[in-house]
Amino acid sequence: MIPAAFDYLRPQTLEEAVNLLVQHGETAKLLAGGHSLIPALKLRLAQPKTVIDIGRIADLSYIREEDGRIAVGAMTTHRAIEASALLEEKCPLLPEVARHVGDVQVRNRGTLGGSLVHADPAADWPAAILALNAEVVTVGPKGPRVIAAKIFFIDLFQTALRPDEILREIRVPVTAKSVAYVKTVQRASGFAIAGVAVVVKAAAKTVSVGITGVAAKAYRATAVETKLAGQPLSAENIAAAAARAANRIEPLGDIHASAEYRAHLARLNTRRALGVAASRA
Ligand SMILES: Cc1cc2nc3c(=O)[nH]c(=O)nc-3n(C[C@H](O)[C@H](O)[C@H](O)COP(=O)(O)OP(=O)(O)OC[C@H]3O[C@@H](n4cnc5c(N)ncnc54)[C@H](O)[C@@H]3O)c2cc1C
């Protein structure tokens, strides 16, 4: 449980951090809340030569409204999202999901950006980020890049972030209250065995559904969305659509839940989340 030796660097600005990342290349790791990286260091699953601590960069932690969207800085903690009055009013799915993350200690240290880059298949945030059609903004030596959430998650612990890029901010749309997150929890850790985030756009008669914990990466349940497009959200329609929540995916099986059980939970939690979101519309 003792990490291999590494150099520790603490940049004060984002520009300095990008320069250090370019200089040290793939032998370096960024440190945010440390809730995934530090266990990986202790278990020697990660053995970077340099750790670049981005925790003192002031302008990476914020929640603000800009151009009709909400921008959340990558270093914003789960707790800050949970407690944000702005998000509660304008994008209530984020505080709702934050309340599901681990426990209060985890929420006080862990960050939205760290969680998204780590891309744990059982993390809560990816479901919400997908359902919200969020944008992920990165910064690297060639400047900023905007990545749509739907192409950000590549595979187990893999994202579209380049090795010389830092995730800077997540942009989400302003939504109505007709959203929901329903999760079956793995009790020892708090992570999701199956977590489903739903956004209902009542005026457009569309829904978007993001599912985490079930497959190697979080995904949009497009078969569910297509089935419900233009339809009233009756119990029958919801049930018929939710039955498609695990279509064309390969569910993971492990000691916590078999692949069949995860697929079942994806369908069940999709039905429940759609029902809750519809009732809030
Ligand atoms: C006991 C426990 C319970 C937990 N329960 C849950 C849960 O129920 N649900 C859930 O979703 N999560 C859970 N987590 C995960 C936790 O919430 C953190 O979100 C997660 O550990 C990553 O965030 P972090 O800020 O700690 O990142 P770190 O551990 O510091 O970093 C994680 C990875 O992301 C990289 N990184 C971090 N920030 C950036 C950035 N801005 N740009 C580029 N790369 C970056 C790092 O280099 C590293 O590879 C739990 C963790 C623990 C320890």
CSV table of C-alpha atoms and ligand atoms in Angstrom, one decimal:
chain,number,residue,atom,x,y,z
A,1,MET,CA,0.0,0.0,0.0
A,2,ILE,CA,3.0,2.3,-0.5
A,3,PRO,CA,3.2,4.1,-3.9
A,4,ALA,CA,6.3,4.0,-6.0
A,5,ALA,CA,8.4,7.2,-5.8
A,6,PHE,CA,7.3,10.1,-7.9
A,7,ASP,CA,8.0,13.8,-8.3
A,8,TYR,CA,5.2,16.1,-7.1
A,9,LEU,CA,4.5,19.3,-9.0
A,10,ARG,CA,1.8,21.9,-8.1
A,11,PRO,CA,1.1,24.4,-10.9
A,12,GLN,CA,-0.8,27.6,-10.0
A,13,THR,CA,-2.4,28.2,-13.5
A,14,LEU,CA,-4.0,26.1,-16.2
A,15,GLU,CA,-1.3,27.2,-18.7
A,16,GLU,CA,1.5,26.1,-16.4
A,17,ALA,CA,-0.3,22.7,-15.9
A,18,VAL,CA,-0.6,22.2,-19.7
A,19,ASN,CA,3.1,23.0,-20.1
A,20,LEU,CA,4.1,20.5,-17.4
A,21,LEU,CA,1.9,17.9,-19.0
A,22,VAL,CA,3.5,18.4,-22.4
A,23,GLN,CA,7.0,18.4,-20.8
A,24,HIS,CA,6.4,15.2,-18.9
A,25,GLY,CA,4.2,13.4,-21.4
A,26,GLU,CA,2.7,10.0,-20.6
A,27,THR,CA,4.9,9.5,-17.6
A,28,ALA,CA,2.9,12.1,-15.7
A,29,LYS,CA,-0.5,11.9,-14.1
A,30,LEU,CA,-2.8,14.8,-13.1
A,31,LEU,CA,-4.1,14.7,-9.5
A,32,ALA,CA,-7.6,16.2,-8.8
A,33,GLY,CA,-9.5,14.9,-5.8
A,34,GLY,CA,-7.3,11.8,-5.6
A,35,HIS,CA,-10.1,9.5,-4.8
A,36,SER,CA,-9.3,7.2,-7.7
A,37,LEU,CA,-5.7,8.1,-8.4
A,38,ILE,CA,-4.3,7.7,-4.9
A,39,PRO,CA,-5.7,4.1,-4.4
A,40,ALA,CA,-4.3,3.3,-7.9
A,41,LEU,CA,-0.9,4.7,-6.8
A,42,LYS,CA,-1.0,2.8,-3.5
A,43,LEU,CA,-1.8,-0.5,-5.3
A,44,ARG,CA,0.8,0.4,-7.9
A,45,LEU,CA,-1.7,0.0,-10.6
A,46,ALA,CA,-0.5,3.5,-11.7
A,47,GLN,CA,3.2,4.3,-11.4
A,48,PRO,CA,3.7,7.8,-12.8
A,49,LYS,CA,7.1,9.4,-12.6
A,50,THR,CA,5.4,12.8,-12.0
A,51,VAL,CA,2.2,13.8,-10.3
A,52,ILE,CA,0.8,17.2,-11.3
A,53,ASP,CA,-1.6,18.4,-8.7
A,54,ILE,CA,-4.2,20.7,-10.3
A,55,GLY,CA,-6.0,21.3,-7.0
A,56,ARG,CA,-4.6,24.8,-6.5
A,57,ILE,CA,-5.7,26.2,-9.8
A,58,ALA,CA,-8.3,28.7,-8.8
A,59,ASP,CA,-10.3,29.0,-12.1
A,60,LEU,CA,-11.1,25.3,-12.4
A,61,SER,CA,-13.7,25.2,-9.7
A,62,TYR,CA,-17.0,27.1,-10.5
A,63,ILE,CA,-20.6,26.8,-11.5
A,64,ARG,CA,-21.9,29.6,-13.6
A,65,GLU,CA,-24.5,30.4,-16.3
A,66,GLU,CA,-23.1,31.4,-19.6
A,67,ASP,CA,-24.9,31.9,-23.0
A,68,GLY,CA,-28.0,30.0,-21.8
A,69,ARG,CA,-26.0,27.0,-20.6
A,70,ILE,CA,-24.4,26.1,-17.3
A,71,ALA,CA,-20.6,25.7,-17.1
A,72,VAL,CA,-19.2,23.6,-14.4
A,73,GLY,CA,-15.4,23.7,-13.8
A,74,ALA,CA,-13.6,20.3,-13.9
A,75,MET,CA,-12.4,20.7,-10.3
A,76,THR,CA,-15.8,21.3,-8.9
A,77,THR,CA,-16.5,18.8,-6.2
A,78,HIS,CA,-19.6,16.5,-6.1
A,79,ARG,CA,-20.6,18.3,-2.9
A,80,ALA,CA,-20.5,21.8,-4.5
A,81,ILE,CA,-22.8,20.4,-7.3
A,82,GLU,CA,-25.1,18.9,-4.7
A,83,ALA,CA,-25.4,22.2,-2.9
A,84,SER,CA,-25.7,24.5,-5.9
A,85,ALA,CA,-28.8,26.6,-5.9
A,86,LEU,CA,-28.2,27.6,-9.5
A,87,LEU,CA,-28.1,23.9,-10.6
A,88,GLU,CA,-31.1,23.0,-8.5
A,89,GLU,CA,-33.1,25.6,-10.4
A,90,LYS,CA,-31.6,25.3,-13.9
A,91,CYS,CA,-30.2,21.8,-14.2
A,92,PRO,CA,-31.6,19.7,-11.3
A,93,LEU,CA,-30.3,16.4,-12.7
A,94,LEU,CA,-26.8,17.3,-11.6
A,95,PRO,CA,-27.6,17.8,-7.9
A,96,GLU,CA,-29.8,14.8,-7.9
A,97,VAL,CA,-26.9,12.6,-9.3
A,98,ALA,CA,-24.4,14.2,-6.9
A,99,ARG,CA,-26.5,13.0,-3.9
A,100,HIS,CA,-25.9,9.4,-5.1
A,101,VAL,CA,-22.1,9.6,-5.2
A,102,GLY,CA,-20.4,7.7,-2.5
A,103,ASP,CA,-20.6,9.3,1.0
A,104,VAL,CA,-20.1,12.8,2.3
A,105,GLN,CA,-16.3,12.4,2.5
A,106,VAL,CA,-16.1,11.2,-1.1
A,107,ARG,CA,-18.4,14.1,-2.2
A,108,ASN,CA,-16.2,16.6,-0.4
A,109,ARG,CA,-13.0,15.6,-2.3
A,110,GLY,CA,-14.0,13.9,-5.5
A,111,THR,CA,-14.4,16.1,-8.6
A,112,LEU,CA,-16.7,16.0,-11.6
A,113,GLY,CA,-13.7,16.2,-14.0
A,114,GLY,CA,-11.8,13.5,-12.2
A,115,SER,CA,-14.7,11.2,-12.3
A,116,LEU,CA,-15.4,11.8,-16.1
A,117,VAL,CA,-11.7,11.3,-17.1
A,118,HIS,CA,-11.3,8.2,-14.9
A,119,ALA,CA,-14.4,6.7,-16.8
A,120,ASP,CA,-15.1,4.0,-14.3
A,121,PRO,CA,-17.9,2.0,-15.8
A,122,ALA,CA,-19.8,2.2,-12.5
A,123,ALA,CA,-19.5,5.9,-12.0
A,124,ASP,CA,-22.7,8.0,-11.7
A,125,TRP,CA,-21.8,11.1,-13.7
A,126,PRO,CA,-21.5,9.6,-17.2
A,127,ALA,CA,-25.2,8.7,-17.2
A,128,ALA,CA,-26.2,12.3,-16.5
A,129,ILE,CA,-23.6,13.8,-18.9
A,130,LEU,CA,-25.0,11.6,-21.7
A,131,ALA,CA,-28.6,12.2,-21.0
A,132,LEU,CA,-28.0,16.0,-20.9
A,133,ASN,CA,-26.2,16.0,-24.2
A,134,ALA,CA,-23.4,17.8,-22.4
A,135,GLU,CA,-20.2,19.2,-23.9
A,136,VAL,CA,-16.8,18.4,-22.4
A,137,VAL,CA,-14.2,21.2,-22.9
A,138,THR,CA,-10.6,20.3,-22.8
A,139,VAL,CA,-7.4,22.4,-23.1
A,140,GLY,CA,-4.1,21.3,-24.5
A,141,PRO,CA,-1.0,22.8,-26.2
A,142,LYS,CA,-3.1,23.5,-29.3
A,143,GLY,CA,-5.8,25.3,-27.3
A,144,PRO,CA,-9.3,24.3,-26.3
A,145,ARG,CA,-11.4,21.5,-27.8
A,146,VAL,CA,-15.1,20.8,-27.3
A,147,ILE,CA,-16.1,17.1,-27.3
A,148,ALA,CA,-19.8,16.0,-27.3
A,149,ALA,CA,-20.5,13.7,-24.4
A,150,LYS,CA,-21.8,11.0,-26.7
A,151,ILE,CA,-18.3,10.5,-28.1
A,152,PHE,CA,-16.3,11.2,-24.9
A,153,PHE,CA,-16.5,7.7,-23.4
A,154,ILE,CA,-14.6,5.2,-25.5
A,155,ASP,CA,-14.3,2.1,-23.4
A,156,LEU,CA,-13.6,0.8,-19.9
A,157,PHE,CA,-11.5,3.6,-18.3
A,158,GLN,CA,-10.9,5.2,-21.7
A,159,THR,CA,-12.1,8.6,-23.0
A,160,ALA,CA,-11.5,10.8,-26.0
A,161,LEU,CA,-9.2,13.0,-23.9
A,162,ARG,CA,-5.7,13.2,-25.4
A,163,PRO,CA,-2.7,12.6,-23.1
A,164,ASP,CA,-1.6,16.2,-23.3
A,165,GLU,CA,-5.0,17.6,-22.6
A,166,ILE,CA,-6.7,18.7,-19.3
A,167,LEU,CA,-10.4,18.5,-18.9
A,168,ARG,CA,-11.4,22.1,-18.1
A,169,GLU,CA,-15.2,22.4,-18.0
A,170,ILE,CA,-18.5,20.6,-18.6
A,171,ARG,CA,-21.3,22.5,-20.3
A,172,VAL,CA,-24.9,21.4,-19.7
A,173,PRO,CA,-28.2,22.9,-21.0
A,174,VAL,CA,-30.8,24.6,-18.8
A,175,THR,CA,-33.5,22.0,-18.3
A,176,ALA,CA,-37.0,21.8,-16.8
A,177,LYS,CA,-37.6,19.8,-13.6
A,178,SER,CA,-38.7,16.7,-15.6
A,179,VAL,CA,-35.5,14.7,-15.0
A,180,ALA,CA,-34.6,11.7,-12.8
A,181,TYR,CA,-31.8,9.5,-11.7
A,182,VAL,CA,-32.5,6.0,-10.5
A,183,LYS,CA,-29.7,3.8,-9.3
A,184,THR,CA,-29.2,0.3,-7.9
A,185,VAL,CA,-26.2,0.8,-5.6
A,186,GLN,CA,-23.3,-1.5,-4.8
A,187,ARG,CA,-23.5,-1.1,-1.1
A,188,ALA,CA,-19.9,-1.4,-0.1
A,189,SER,CA,-18.6,1.4,-2.4
A,190,GLY,CA,-21.7,3.3,-3.4
A,191,PHE,CA,-20.9,2.9,-7.1
A,192,ALA,CA,-23.7,2.0,-9.6
A,193,ILE,CA,-24.7,-1.6,-10.5
A,194,ALA,CA,-27.2,0.1,-12.8
A,195,GLY,CA,-27.8,3.8,-12.9
A,196,VAL,CA,-30.3,5.5,-15.3
A,197,ALA,CA,-30.5,9.2,-15.9
A,198,VAL,CA,-33.5,10.6,-17.8
A,199,VAL,CA,-34.3,14.0,-19.3
A,200,VAL,CA,-37.9,14.5,-20.5
A,201,LYS,CA,-38.4,17.4,-23.0
A,202,ALA,CA,-42.2,17.6,-22.7
A,203,ALA,CA,-42.6,20.3,-25.3
A,204,ALA,CA,-40.6,18.4,-27.9
A,205,LYS,CA,-42.1,15.1,-26.8
A,206,THR,CA,-38.6,13.5,-26.6
A,207,VAL,CA,-36.7,11.8,-23.9
A,208,SER,CA,-33.0,11.1,-23.5
A,209,VAL,CA,-31.7,8.3,-21.4
A,210,GLY,CA,-28.1,7.7,-20.2
A,211,ILE,CA,-27.2,4.4,-18.5
A,212,THR,CA,-24.1,3.6,-16.4
A,213,GLY,CA,-22.8,0.6,-14.5
A,214,VAL,CA,-24.3,-1.9,-17.0
A,215,ALA,CA,-21.7,-2.1,-19.8
A,216,ALA,CA,-18.0,-1.3,-20.2
A,217,LYS,CA,-18.9,2.3,-20.8
A,218,ALA,CA,-21.9,4.4,-20.1
A,219,TYR,CA,-24.3,4.6,-23.1
A,220,ARG,CA,-27.4,6.4,-24.5
A,221,ALA,CA,-30.3,4.0,-24.7
A,222,THR,CA,-31.3,5.1,-28.2
A,223,ALA,CA,-33.8,2.3,-28.7
A,224,VAL,CA,-35.7,3.5,-25.7
A,225,GLU,CA,-35.6,7.1,-26.9
A,226,THR,CA,-36.8,6.2,-30.4
A,227,LYS,CA,-39.7,4.2,-29.1
A,228,LEU,CA,-40.9,7.1,-27.0
A,229,ALA,CA,-40.3,9.9,-29.5
A,230,GLY,CA,-43.6,11.8,-30.0
A,231,GLN,CA,-45.5,9.4,-27.7
A,232,PRO,CA,-47.4,10.3,-24.5
A,233,LEU,CA,-45.5,9.1,-21.5
A,234,SER,CA,-48.2,6.6,-20.4
A,235,ALA,CA,-47.3,3.7,-18.1
A,236,GLU,CA,-47.8,1.3,-21.1
A,237,ASN,CA,-45.6,3.3,-23.5
A,238,ILE,CA,-42.9,3.7,-20.8
A,239,ALA,CA,-42.9,-0.1,-20.1
A,240,ALA,CA,-42.6,-1.0,-23.8
A,241,ALA,CA,-39.8,1.4,-24.3
A,242,ALA,CA,-37.9,0.6,-21.1
A,243,ALA,CA,-37.8,-3.1,-22.2
A,244,ARG,CA,-35.3,-2.0,-24.9
A,245,ALA,CA,-32.8,-0.4,-22.4
A,246,ALA,CA,-30.2,-3.2,-22.8
A,247,ASN,CA,-30.7,-3.7,-26.5
A,248,ARG,CA,-27.5,-4.2,-28.5
A,249,ILE,CA,-25.2,-3.9,-25.5
A,250,GLU,CA,-22.9,-6.4,-23.8
A,251,PRO,CA,-23.7,-6.2,-20.1
A,252,LEU,CA,-20.8,-6.8,-17.6
A,253,GLY,CA,-21.0,-9.7,-15.2
A,254,ASP,CA,-18.9,-9.8,-11.9
A,255,ILE,CA,-19.2,-10.8,-8.3
A,256,HIS,CA,-21.7,-8.0,-7.6
A,257,ALA,CA,-24.2,-8.8,-10.4
A,258,SER,CA,-24.4,-11.2,-13.4
A,259,ALA,CA,-24.7,-9.8,-16.9
A,260,GLU,CA,-28.4,-10.9,-17.0
A,261,TYR,CA,-29.2,-9.2,-13.8
A,262,ARG,CA,-27.5,-6.0,-14.9
A,263,ALA,CA,-29.6,-6.0,-18.1
A,264,HIS,CA,-32.7,-6.6,-16.0
A,265,LEU,CA,-31.8,-3.6,-13.8
A,266,ALA,CA,-31.1,-1.4,-16.8
A,267,ARG,CA,-34.7,-2.1,-18.0
A,268,LEU,CA,-36.2,-1.8,-14.5
A,269,ASN,CA,-34.4,1.4,-13.6
A,270,THR,CA,-35.2,2.9,-17.0
A,271,ARG,CA,-38.9,2.3,-16.4
A,272,ARG,CA,-38.7,3.8,-12.9
A,273,ALA,CA,-36.6,6.8,-14.0
A,274,LEU,CA,-38.9,7.6,-16.9
A,275,GLY,CA,-41.9,7.3,-14.6
A,276,VAL,CA,-40.4,9.7,-12.0
A,277,ALA,CA,-39.3,12.2,-14.7
A,278,ALA,CA,-42.7,12.1,-16.4
A,279,SER,CA,-44.4,12.7,-13.0
A,280,ARG,CA,-42.3,15.9,-12.6
A,281,ALA,CA,-43.1,17.2,-16.1
B,1,LIG,C1,-14.9,5.0,-1.2
B,1,LIG,C2,-15.3,5.7,-2.6
B,1,LIG,C3,-16.6,5.6,-3.0
B,1,LIG,C4,-16.9,6.2,-4.2
B,1,LIG,N1,-18.2,6.1,-4.6
B,1,LIG,C5,-18.6,6.6,-5.8
B,1,LIG,C6,-19.9,6.5,-6.3
B,1,LIG,O1,-20.8,6.1,-5.6
B,1,LIG,N2,-20.2,7.0,-7.5
B,1,LIG,C7,-19.2,7.6,-8.3
B,1,LIG,O2,-19.5,8.0,-9.4
B,1,LIG,N3,-18.0,7.7,-7.9
B,1,LIG,C8,-17.6,7.2,-6.7
B,1,LIG,N4,-16.3,7.3,-6.2
B,1,LIG,C9,-15.3,8.0,-7.1
B,1,LIG,C10,-15.2,9.5,-6.7
B,1,LIG,O3,-16.4,10.1,-6.7
B,1,LIG,C11,-14.3,10.4,-7.7
B,1,LIG,O4,-15.2,11.0,-8.6
B,1,LIG,C12,-13.4,9.7,-8.5
B,1,LIG,O5,-12.5,9.1,-7.6
B,1,LIG,C13,-12.5,10.7,-9.4
B,1,LIG,O6,-12.5,12.0,-9.0
B,1,LIG,P1,-11.2,12.6,-8.3
B,1,LIG,O7,-11.4,14.1,-8.3
B,1,LIG,O8,-10.9,12.0,-7.0
B,1,LIG,O9,-10.0,12.3,-9.4
B,1,LIG,P2,-8.5,11.7,-9.2
B,1,LIG,O10,-8.5,10.4,-8.5
B,1,LIG,O11,-7.6,12.8,-8.7
B,1,LIG,O12,-8.2,11.5,-10.8
B,1,LIG,C14,-8.8,10.4,-11.5
B,1,LIG,C15,-8.2,10.3,-12.9
B,1,LIG,O13,-8.6,11.4,-13.7
B,1,LIG,C16,-7.5,12.2,-14.1
B,1,LIG,N5,-7.9,13.6,-14.0
B,1,LIG,C17,-8.5,14.2,-12.9
B,1,LIG,N6,-8.9,15.4,-13.2
B,1,LIG,C18,-8.5,15.6,-14.5
B,1,LIG,C19,-8.7,16.8,-15.4
B,1,LIG,N7,-9.3,17.9,-15.0
B,1,LIG,N8,-8.2,16.6,-16.6
B,1,LIG,C20,-7.6,15.5,-17.0
B,1,LIG,N9,-7.4,14.4,-16.2
B,1,LIG,C21,-7.9,14.5,-15.0
B,1,LIG,C22,-6.3,11.8,-13.2
B,1,LIG,O14,-5.1,12.0,-13.8
B,1,LIG,C23,-6.7,10.4,-12.9
B,1,LIG,O15,-6.2,9.6,-13.9
B,1,LIG,C24,-15.9,6.8,-5.0
B,1,LIG,C25,-14.6,6.9,-4.6
B,1,LIG,C26,-14.3,6.3,-3.4
B,1,LIG,C27,-12.8,6.4,-2.9
